[in-house]
Short mmCIF file of C-alpha atoms and ligand atoms in Angstrom, two decimals:
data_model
loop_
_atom_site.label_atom_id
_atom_site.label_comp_id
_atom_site.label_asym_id
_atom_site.label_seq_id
_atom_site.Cartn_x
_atom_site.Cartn_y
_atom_site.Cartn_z
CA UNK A 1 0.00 0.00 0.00
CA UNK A 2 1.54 3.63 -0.89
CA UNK A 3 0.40 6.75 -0.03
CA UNK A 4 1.12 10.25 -1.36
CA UNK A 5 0.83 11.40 2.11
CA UNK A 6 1.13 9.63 5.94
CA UNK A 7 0.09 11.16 8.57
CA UNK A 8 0.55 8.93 11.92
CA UNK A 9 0.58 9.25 15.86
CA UNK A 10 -2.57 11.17 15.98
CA UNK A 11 -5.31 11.36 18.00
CA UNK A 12 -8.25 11.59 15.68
CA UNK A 13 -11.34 12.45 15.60
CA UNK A 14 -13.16 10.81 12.92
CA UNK A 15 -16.50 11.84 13.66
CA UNK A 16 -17.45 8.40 11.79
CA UNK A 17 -21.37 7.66 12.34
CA UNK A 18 -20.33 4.07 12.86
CA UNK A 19 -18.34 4.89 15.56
CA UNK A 20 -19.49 6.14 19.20
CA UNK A 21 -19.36 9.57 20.10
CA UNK A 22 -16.33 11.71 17.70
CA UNK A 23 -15.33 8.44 16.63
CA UNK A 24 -12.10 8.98 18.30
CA UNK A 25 -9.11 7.19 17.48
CA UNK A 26 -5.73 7.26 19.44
CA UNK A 27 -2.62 6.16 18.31
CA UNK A 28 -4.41 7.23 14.74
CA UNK A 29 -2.80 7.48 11.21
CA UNK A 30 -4.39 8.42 7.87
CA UNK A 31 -3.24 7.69 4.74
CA UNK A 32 -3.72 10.08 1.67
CA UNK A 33 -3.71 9.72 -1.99
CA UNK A 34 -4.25 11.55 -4.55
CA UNK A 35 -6.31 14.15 -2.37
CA UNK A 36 -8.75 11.45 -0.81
CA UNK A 37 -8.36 9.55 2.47
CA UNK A 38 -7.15 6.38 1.28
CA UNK A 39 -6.46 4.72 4.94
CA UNK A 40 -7.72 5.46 8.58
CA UNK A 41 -7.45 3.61 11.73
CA UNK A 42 -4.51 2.47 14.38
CA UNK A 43 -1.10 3.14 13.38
CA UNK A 44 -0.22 0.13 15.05
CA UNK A 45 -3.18 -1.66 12.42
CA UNK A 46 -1.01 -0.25 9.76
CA UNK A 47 -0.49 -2.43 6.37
CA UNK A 48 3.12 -4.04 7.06
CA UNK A 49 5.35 -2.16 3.64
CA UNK A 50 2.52 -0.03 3.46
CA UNK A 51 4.47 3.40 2.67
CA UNK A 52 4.52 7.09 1.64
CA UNK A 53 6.32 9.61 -0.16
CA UNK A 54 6.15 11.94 3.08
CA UNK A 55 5.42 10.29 6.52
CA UNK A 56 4.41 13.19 9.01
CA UNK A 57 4.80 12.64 12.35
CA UNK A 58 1.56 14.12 14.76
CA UNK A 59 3.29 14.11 17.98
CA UNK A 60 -0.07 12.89 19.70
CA UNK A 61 -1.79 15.90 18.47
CA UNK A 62 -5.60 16.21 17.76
CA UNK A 63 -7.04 16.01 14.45
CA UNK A 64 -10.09 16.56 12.75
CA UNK A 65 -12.00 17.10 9.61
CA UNK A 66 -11.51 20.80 8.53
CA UNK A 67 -13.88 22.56 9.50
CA UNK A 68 -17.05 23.67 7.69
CA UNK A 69 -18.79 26.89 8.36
CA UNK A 70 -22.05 25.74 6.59
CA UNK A 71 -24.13 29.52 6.59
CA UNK A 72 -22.11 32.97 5.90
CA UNK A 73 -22.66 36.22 3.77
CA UNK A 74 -18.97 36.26 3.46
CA UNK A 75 -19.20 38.61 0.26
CA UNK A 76 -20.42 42.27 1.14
CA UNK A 77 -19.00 45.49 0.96
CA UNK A 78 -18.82 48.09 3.66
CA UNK A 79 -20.10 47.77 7.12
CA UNK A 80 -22.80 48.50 10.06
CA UNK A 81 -20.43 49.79 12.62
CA UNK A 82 -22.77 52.73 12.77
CA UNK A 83 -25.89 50.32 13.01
CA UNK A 84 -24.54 48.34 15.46
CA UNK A 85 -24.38 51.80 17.91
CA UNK A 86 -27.75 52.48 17.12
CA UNK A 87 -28.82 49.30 18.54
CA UNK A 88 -26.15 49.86 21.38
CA UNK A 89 -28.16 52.91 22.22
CA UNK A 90 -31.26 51.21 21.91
CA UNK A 91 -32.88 50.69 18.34
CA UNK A 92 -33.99 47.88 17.18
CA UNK A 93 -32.82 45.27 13.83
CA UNK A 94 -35.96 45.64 12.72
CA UNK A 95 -36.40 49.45 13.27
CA UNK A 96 -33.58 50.28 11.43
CA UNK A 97 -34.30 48.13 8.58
CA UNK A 98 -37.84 49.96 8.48
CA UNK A 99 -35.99 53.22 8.06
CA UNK A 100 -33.86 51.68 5.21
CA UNK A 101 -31.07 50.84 6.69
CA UNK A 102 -30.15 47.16 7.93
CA UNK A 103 -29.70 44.47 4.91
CA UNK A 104 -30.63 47.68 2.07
CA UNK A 105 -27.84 49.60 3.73
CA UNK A 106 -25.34 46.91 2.57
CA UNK A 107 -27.45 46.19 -0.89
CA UNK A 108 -26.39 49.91 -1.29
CA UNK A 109 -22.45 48.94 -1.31
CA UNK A 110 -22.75 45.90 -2.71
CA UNK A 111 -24.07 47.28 -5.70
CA UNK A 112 -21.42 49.99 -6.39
CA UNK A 113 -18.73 47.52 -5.63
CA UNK A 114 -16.74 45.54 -8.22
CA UNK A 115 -16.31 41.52 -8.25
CA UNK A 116 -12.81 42.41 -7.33
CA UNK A 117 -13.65 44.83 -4.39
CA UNK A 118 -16.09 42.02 -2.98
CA UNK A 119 -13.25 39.10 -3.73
CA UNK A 120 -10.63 40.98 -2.03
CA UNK A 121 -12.75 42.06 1.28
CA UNK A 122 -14.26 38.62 1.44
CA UNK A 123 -10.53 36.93 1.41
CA UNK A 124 -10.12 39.25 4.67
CA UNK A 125 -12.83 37.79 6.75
CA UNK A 126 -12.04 33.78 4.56
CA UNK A 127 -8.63 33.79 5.59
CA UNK A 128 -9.34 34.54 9.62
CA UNK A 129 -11.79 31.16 9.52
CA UNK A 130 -9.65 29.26 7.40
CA UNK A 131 -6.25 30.51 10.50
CA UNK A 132 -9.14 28.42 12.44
CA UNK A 133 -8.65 25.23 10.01
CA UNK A 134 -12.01 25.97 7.96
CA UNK A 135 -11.75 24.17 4.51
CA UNK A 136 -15.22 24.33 3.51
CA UNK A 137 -17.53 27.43 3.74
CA UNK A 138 -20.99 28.17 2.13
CA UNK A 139 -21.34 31.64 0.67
CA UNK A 140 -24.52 33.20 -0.01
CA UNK A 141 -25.72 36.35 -2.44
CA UNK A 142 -28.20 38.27 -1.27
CA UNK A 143 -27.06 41.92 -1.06
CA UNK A 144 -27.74 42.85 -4.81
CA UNK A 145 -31.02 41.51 -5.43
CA UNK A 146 -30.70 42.60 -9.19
CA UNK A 147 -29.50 39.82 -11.82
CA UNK A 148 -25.97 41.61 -12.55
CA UNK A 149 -25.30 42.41 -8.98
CA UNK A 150 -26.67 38.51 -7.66
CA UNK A 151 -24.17 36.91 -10.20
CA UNK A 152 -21.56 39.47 -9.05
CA UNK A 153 -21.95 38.00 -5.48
CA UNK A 154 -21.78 34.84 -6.75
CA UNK A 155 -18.42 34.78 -9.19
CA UNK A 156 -16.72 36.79 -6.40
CA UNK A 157 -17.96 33.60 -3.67
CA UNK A 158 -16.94 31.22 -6.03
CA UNK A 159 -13.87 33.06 -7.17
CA UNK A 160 -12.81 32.96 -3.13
CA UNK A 161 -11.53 28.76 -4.74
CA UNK A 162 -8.72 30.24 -7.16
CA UNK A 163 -7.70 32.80 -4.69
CA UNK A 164 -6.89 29.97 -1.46
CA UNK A 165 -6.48 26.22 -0.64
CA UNK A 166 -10.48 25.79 -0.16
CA UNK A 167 -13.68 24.54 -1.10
CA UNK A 168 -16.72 26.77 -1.74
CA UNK A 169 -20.33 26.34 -1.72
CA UNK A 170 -22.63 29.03 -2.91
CA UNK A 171 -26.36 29.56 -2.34
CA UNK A 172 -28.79 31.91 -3.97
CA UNK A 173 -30.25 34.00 -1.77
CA UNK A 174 -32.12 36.75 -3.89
CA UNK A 175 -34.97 36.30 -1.68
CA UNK A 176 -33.29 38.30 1.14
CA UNK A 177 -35.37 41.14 1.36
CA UNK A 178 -37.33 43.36 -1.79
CA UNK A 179 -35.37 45.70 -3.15
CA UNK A 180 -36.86 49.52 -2.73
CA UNK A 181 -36.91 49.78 -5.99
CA UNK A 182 -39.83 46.71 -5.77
CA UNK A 183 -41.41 48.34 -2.69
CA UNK A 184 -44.82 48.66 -4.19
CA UNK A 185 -44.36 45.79 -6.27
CA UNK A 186 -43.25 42.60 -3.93
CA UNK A 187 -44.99 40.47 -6.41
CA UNK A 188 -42.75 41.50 -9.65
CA UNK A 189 -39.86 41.29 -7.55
CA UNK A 190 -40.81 37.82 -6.79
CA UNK A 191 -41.31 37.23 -10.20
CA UNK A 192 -37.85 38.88 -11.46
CA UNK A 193 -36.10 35.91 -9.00
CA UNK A 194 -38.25 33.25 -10.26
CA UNK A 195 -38.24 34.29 -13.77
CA UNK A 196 -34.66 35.61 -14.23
CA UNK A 197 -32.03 35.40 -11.66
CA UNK A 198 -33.00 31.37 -10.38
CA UNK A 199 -32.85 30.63 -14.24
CA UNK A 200 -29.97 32.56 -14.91
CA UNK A 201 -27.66 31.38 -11.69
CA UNK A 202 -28.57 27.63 -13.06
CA UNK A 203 -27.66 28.16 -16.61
CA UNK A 204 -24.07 29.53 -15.36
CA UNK A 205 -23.75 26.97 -12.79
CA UNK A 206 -23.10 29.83 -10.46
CA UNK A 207 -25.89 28.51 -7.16
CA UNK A 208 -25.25 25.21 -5.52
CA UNK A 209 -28.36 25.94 -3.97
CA UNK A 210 -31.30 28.60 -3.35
CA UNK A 211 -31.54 30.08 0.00
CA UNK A 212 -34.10 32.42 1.06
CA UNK A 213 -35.57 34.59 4.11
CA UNK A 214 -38.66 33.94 5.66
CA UNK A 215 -39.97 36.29 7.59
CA UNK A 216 -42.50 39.21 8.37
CA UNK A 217 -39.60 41.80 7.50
CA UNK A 218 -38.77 39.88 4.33
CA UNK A 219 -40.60 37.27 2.24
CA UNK A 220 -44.16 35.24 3.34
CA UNK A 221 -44.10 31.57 3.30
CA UNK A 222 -46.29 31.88 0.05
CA UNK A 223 -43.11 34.06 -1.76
CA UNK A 224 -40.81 31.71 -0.30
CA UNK A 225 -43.54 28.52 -1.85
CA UNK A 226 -42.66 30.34 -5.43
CA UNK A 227 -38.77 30.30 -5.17
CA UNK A 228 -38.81 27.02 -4.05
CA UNK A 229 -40.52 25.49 -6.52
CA UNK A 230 -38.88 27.77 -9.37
CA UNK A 231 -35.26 26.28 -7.74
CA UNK A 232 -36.60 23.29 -7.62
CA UNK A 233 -37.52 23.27 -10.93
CA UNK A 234 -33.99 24.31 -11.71
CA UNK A 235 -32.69 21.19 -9.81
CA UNK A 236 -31.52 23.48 -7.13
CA UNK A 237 -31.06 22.10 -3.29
CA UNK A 238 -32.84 24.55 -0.98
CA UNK A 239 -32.22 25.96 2.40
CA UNK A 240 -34.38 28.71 4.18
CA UNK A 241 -33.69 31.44 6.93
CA UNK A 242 -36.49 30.12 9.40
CA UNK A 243 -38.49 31.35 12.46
CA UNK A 244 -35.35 33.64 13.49
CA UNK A 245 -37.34 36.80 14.84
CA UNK A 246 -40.79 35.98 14.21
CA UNK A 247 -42.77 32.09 14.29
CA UNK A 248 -43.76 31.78 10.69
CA UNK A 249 -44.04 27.90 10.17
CA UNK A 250 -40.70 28.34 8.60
CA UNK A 251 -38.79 25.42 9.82
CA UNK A 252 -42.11 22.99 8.79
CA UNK A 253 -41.98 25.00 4.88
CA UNK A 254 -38.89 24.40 4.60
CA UNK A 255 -38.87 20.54 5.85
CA UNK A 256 -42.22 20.22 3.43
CA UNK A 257 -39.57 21.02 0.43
CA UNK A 258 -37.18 18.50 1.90
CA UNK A 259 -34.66 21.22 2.21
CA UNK A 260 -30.97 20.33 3.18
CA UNK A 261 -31.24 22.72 6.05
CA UNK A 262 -33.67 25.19 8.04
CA UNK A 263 -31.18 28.14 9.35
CA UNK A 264 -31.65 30.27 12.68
CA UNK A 265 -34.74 28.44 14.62
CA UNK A 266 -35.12 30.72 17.59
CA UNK A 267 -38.97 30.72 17.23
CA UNK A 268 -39.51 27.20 15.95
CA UNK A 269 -41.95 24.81 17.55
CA UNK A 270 -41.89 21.17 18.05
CA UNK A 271 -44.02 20.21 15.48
CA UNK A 272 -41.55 22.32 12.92
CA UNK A 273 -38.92 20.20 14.90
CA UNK A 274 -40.64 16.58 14.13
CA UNK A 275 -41.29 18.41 10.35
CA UNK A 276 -37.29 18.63 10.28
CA UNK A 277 -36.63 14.99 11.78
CA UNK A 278 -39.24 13.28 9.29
CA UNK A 279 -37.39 15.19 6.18
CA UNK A 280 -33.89 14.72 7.05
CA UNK A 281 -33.74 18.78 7.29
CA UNK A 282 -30.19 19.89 9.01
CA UNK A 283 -31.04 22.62 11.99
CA UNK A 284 -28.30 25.14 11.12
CA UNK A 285 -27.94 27.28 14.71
CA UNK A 286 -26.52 29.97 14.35
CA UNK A 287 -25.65 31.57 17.95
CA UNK A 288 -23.68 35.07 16.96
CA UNK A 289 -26.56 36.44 15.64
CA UNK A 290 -28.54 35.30 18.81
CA UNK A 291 -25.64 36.42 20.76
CA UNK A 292 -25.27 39.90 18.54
CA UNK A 293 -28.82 40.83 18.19
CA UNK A 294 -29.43 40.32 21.95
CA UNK A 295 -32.26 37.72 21.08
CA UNK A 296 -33.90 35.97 24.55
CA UNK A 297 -36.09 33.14 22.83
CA UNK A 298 -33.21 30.37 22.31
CA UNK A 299 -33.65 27.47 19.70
CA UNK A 300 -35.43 24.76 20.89
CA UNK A 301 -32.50 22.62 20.93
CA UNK A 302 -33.97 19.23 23.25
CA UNK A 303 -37.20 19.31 20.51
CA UNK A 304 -34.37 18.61 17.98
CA UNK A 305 -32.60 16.37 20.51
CA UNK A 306 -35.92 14.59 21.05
CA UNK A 307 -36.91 14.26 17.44
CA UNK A 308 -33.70 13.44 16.50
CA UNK A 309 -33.21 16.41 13.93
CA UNK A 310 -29.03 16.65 13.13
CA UNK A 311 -27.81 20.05 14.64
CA UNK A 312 -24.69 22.00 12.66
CA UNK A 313 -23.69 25.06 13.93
CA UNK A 314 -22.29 28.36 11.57
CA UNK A 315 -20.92 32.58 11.98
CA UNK A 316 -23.73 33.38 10.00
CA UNK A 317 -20.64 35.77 9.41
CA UNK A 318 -22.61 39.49 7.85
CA UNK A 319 -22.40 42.69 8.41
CA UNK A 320 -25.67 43.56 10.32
CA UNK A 321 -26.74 40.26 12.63
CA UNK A 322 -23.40 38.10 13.68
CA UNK A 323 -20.30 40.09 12.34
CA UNK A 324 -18.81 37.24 13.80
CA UNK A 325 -15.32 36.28 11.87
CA UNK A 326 -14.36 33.21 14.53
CA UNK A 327 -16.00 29.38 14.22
CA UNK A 328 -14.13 28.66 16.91
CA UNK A 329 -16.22 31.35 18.73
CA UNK A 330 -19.33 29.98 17.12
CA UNK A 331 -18.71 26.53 18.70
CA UNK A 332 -18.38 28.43 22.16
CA UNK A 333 -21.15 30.00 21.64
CA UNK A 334 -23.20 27.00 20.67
CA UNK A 335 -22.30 25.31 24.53
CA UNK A 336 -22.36 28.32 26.39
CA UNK A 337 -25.90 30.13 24.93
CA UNK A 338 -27.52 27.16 22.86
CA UNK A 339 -26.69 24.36 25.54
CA UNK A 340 -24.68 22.12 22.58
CA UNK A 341 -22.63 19.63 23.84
CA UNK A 342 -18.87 19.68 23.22
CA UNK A 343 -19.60 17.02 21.11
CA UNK A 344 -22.79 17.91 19.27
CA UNK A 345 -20.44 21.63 18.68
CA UNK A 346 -17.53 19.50 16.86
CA UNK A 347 -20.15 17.54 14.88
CA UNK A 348 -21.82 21.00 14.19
CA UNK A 349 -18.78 22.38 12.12
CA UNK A 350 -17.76 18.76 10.67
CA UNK A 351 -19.92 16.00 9.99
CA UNK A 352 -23.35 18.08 10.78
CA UNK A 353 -22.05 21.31 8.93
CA UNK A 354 -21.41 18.63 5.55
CA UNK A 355 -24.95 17.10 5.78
CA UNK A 356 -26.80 20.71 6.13
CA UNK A 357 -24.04 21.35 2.36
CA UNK A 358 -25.45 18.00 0.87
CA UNK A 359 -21.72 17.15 0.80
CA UNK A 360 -21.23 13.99 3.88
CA UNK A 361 -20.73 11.85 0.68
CA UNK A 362 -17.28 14.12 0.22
CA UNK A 363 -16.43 16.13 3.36
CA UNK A 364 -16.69 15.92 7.15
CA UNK A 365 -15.49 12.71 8.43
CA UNK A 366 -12.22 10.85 8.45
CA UNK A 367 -12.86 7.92 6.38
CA UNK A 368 -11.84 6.17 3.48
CA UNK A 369 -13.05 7.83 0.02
CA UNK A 370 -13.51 11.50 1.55
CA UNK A 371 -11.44 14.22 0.82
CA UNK A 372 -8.31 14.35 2.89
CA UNK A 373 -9.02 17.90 4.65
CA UNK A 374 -7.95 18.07 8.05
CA UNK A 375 -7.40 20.21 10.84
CA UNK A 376 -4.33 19.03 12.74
CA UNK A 377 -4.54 21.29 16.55
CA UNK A 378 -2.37 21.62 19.56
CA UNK A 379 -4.36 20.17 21.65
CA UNK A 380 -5.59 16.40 22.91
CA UNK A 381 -8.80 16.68 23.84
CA UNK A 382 -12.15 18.23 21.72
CA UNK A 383 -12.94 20.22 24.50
CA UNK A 384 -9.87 22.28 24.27
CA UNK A 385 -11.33 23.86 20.63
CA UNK A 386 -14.47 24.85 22.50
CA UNK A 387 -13.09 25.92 25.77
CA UNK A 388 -10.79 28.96 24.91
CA UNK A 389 -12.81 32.35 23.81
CA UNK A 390 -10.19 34.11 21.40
CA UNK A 391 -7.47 31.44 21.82
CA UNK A 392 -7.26 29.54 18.47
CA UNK A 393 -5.07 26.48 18.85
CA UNK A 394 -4.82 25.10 15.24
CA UNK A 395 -1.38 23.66 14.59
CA UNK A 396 -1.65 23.19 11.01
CA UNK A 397 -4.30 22.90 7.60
CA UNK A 398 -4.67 20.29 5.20
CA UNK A 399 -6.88 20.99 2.32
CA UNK A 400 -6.88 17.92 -0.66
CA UNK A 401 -3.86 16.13 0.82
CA UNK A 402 -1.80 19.29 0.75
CA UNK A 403 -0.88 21.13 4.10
CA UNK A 404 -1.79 24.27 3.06
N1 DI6 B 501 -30.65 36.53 8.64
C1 DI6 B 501 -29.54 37.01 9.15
O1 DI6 B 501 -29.17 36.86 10.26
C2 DI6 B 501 -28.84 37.72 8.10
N2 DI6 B 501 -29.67 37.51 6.97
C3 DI6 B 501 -30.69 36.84 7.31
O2 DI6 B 501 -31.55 36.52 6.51
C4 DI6 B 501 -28.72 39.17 8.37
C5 DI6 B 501 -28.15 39.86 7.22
C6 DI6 B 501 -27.90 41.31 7.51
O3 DI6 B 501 -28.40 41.88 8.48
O4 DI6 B 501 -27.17 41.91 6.70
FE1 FE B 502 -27.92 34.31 7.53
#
């Protein structure tokens, strides 16, 4: 047996579901070639001549699948520093967004920005999750909501590939709010997603999936019904922005479409939550904006315990709700706020994060066929990557086989 790559004397976490728990491994070693896992298990169980162009010794150290950050607006120009005192001094998310500010305020920079000006001030905020050992993100549009200015968002998200050492996923997510220039027209703005920019995104191959918000601020369940069937039509994957700051049945719409996952959850109930378990729908939970926004009604995490709905956890990294630029923090958050396990948190940015993507067949365990992406950290036990607030101990990134 040969390997491009050996890595041995690790203590892994394989986060295997036919293994207990994280699946952990000591003594581990994992064998790479040509960018996949090609061997994982004891490095005492090694194949006897099995060998490797570069043997890489892990000094007992923890490792994991990279991580996956499963729901960000990485791609935006601009910020809401100024927002974010209003609602210091008092205002509201939704207040401000009434007065035109909040998601329209970043539409409004988004728009005048180039691709390039959105590729190079979304590599800022990539490269501080990837220090973290990210290796997977999802990247939504959303702060356009014209054609040009979606597909803009887009190529810049999926330009973020050629730029660094990992993988991106992109969602469509023209349905974040209606543009004021549709303000007395929802409808025909409705219409211009399902009739142009869903159709246009699929042609170019530019969505991975279609994402949108559902809620009083931004689009009714019936709206959201349209663009789901429209992406659907398309072939498109679906994930929805559900029950976040009001209860509008989104988690059960968005388990009715057998959506990979329902994002946010603050106000969902438990028959949403059984909705979820009976359509395999990921619960995305996304604590900075809970965290950021001040929220008090938490996700109703032991319904999706009880109905055994699979729990990932994200930033949400934006400008406005969860400028949050840290997984690691998310994952802190997600015990601390949210209750998560330290567990259920690891899962949450591994093998959870890669089921809400549609992508466990390719990412987010260690095991034989999957991409070799790994986060290699000095540490020895999982709790050690939860535990620290601001600490980040990742040793070192492998994306495809290649430390990187
Ligand atoms: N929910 C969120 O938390 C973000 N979008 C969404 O649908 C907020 C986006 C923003 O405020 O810019
Ligand atoms: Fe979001």
């Amino acid at each position: 047996m040969h390997f491009d790559r050996l890595w041995r004397g690790g203590r892994l976490a394989t986060l295997s579901p036919d293994r207990e728990g994280l699946g952990l491994i000591d003594d581990g070693a994992i064998g790479c070639l040509h960018g996949k896992i090609s061997w994982v298990g004891r490095s005492s169980d090694l194949p006897a001549g099995a060998s490797a162009d570069e043997v890489i010794d892990l000094q007992g150290r923890l490792v994991t699948p990279g991580l996956i950050d499963c729901h960000t607006h990485l791609v935006f120009a601009g910020d809401r520093a100024d927002e974010f005192e209003m609602r210091l001094r008092g205002e509201t998310y939704e207040t401000i967004a009434q007065a035109g500010g909040g998601i329209l305020s970043t539409v409004r920079n988004t728009r005048v920005a180039t691709q390039d000006q959105l590729t190079s001030g979304a590599l800022d905020r990539l490269d501080r999750l990837m220090a973290e050992g990210v290796t997977t993100l999802e990247v939504k549009s959303g702060y356009g909501l014209t054609l040009d200015d979606e597909l803009k968002m887009l190529r810049a998200a999926r330009g973020l590939e050629r730029e660094r050492a990992v993988s991106v996923v992109t969602s469509l997510l023209a349905a974040h709010t209606v543009p004021p220039e549709y303000r007395d027209s929802r409808s025909a703005y409705v219409e211009r997603i399902c009739d142009d920019i869903i159709p246009a995104a699929a042609a170019e191959g530019l969505a991975d999936a279609v994402d949108a918000f559902c809620e009083t601020s931004a689009f009714t369940p019936a709206e959201v019904r349209r663009v789901f069937e429209t992406a659907r039509a398309h072939g498109l994957p679906l994930r929805l922005h559900a029950d976040q700051r009001t209860a509008g049945g989104g988690a059960a719409l968005a388990a009715e479409f057998g959506a990979l996952s329902a994002d946010h959850l603050e106000r969902t109930d438990a028959a949403g939550a059984r909705a979820m378990a009976a359509a395999g729908t990921v619960a995305v939970l996304l604590p900075g904006a809970y965290y950021a926004l001040r929220d008090k009604d938490l996700p109703p995490v032991g319904l999706f315990r009880e109905a055994g709905v699979n729990m990932a956890v994200a930033t949400d990294c934006n400008p406005g709700s969860s400028p949050l630029t840290s997984i690691l923090m998310a994952m802190n958050l997600a015990v601390i706020l949210f209750d998560l396990t330290v567990d259920e948190a690891l899962a949450g940015v591994t093998r959870e994060a890669a089921r809400a993507l549609g992508r466990f067949d390719r990412i987010g365990s260690l095991e034989v066929g999957k991409a070799c992406d790994l986060a290699v950290w000095d540490a020895t036990r999982p709790v050690e990557l939860v535990y620290w607030m601001g600490r980040n101990p990742l040793h070192s990134r492998v994306f495809q086989g290649v430390p990187a």
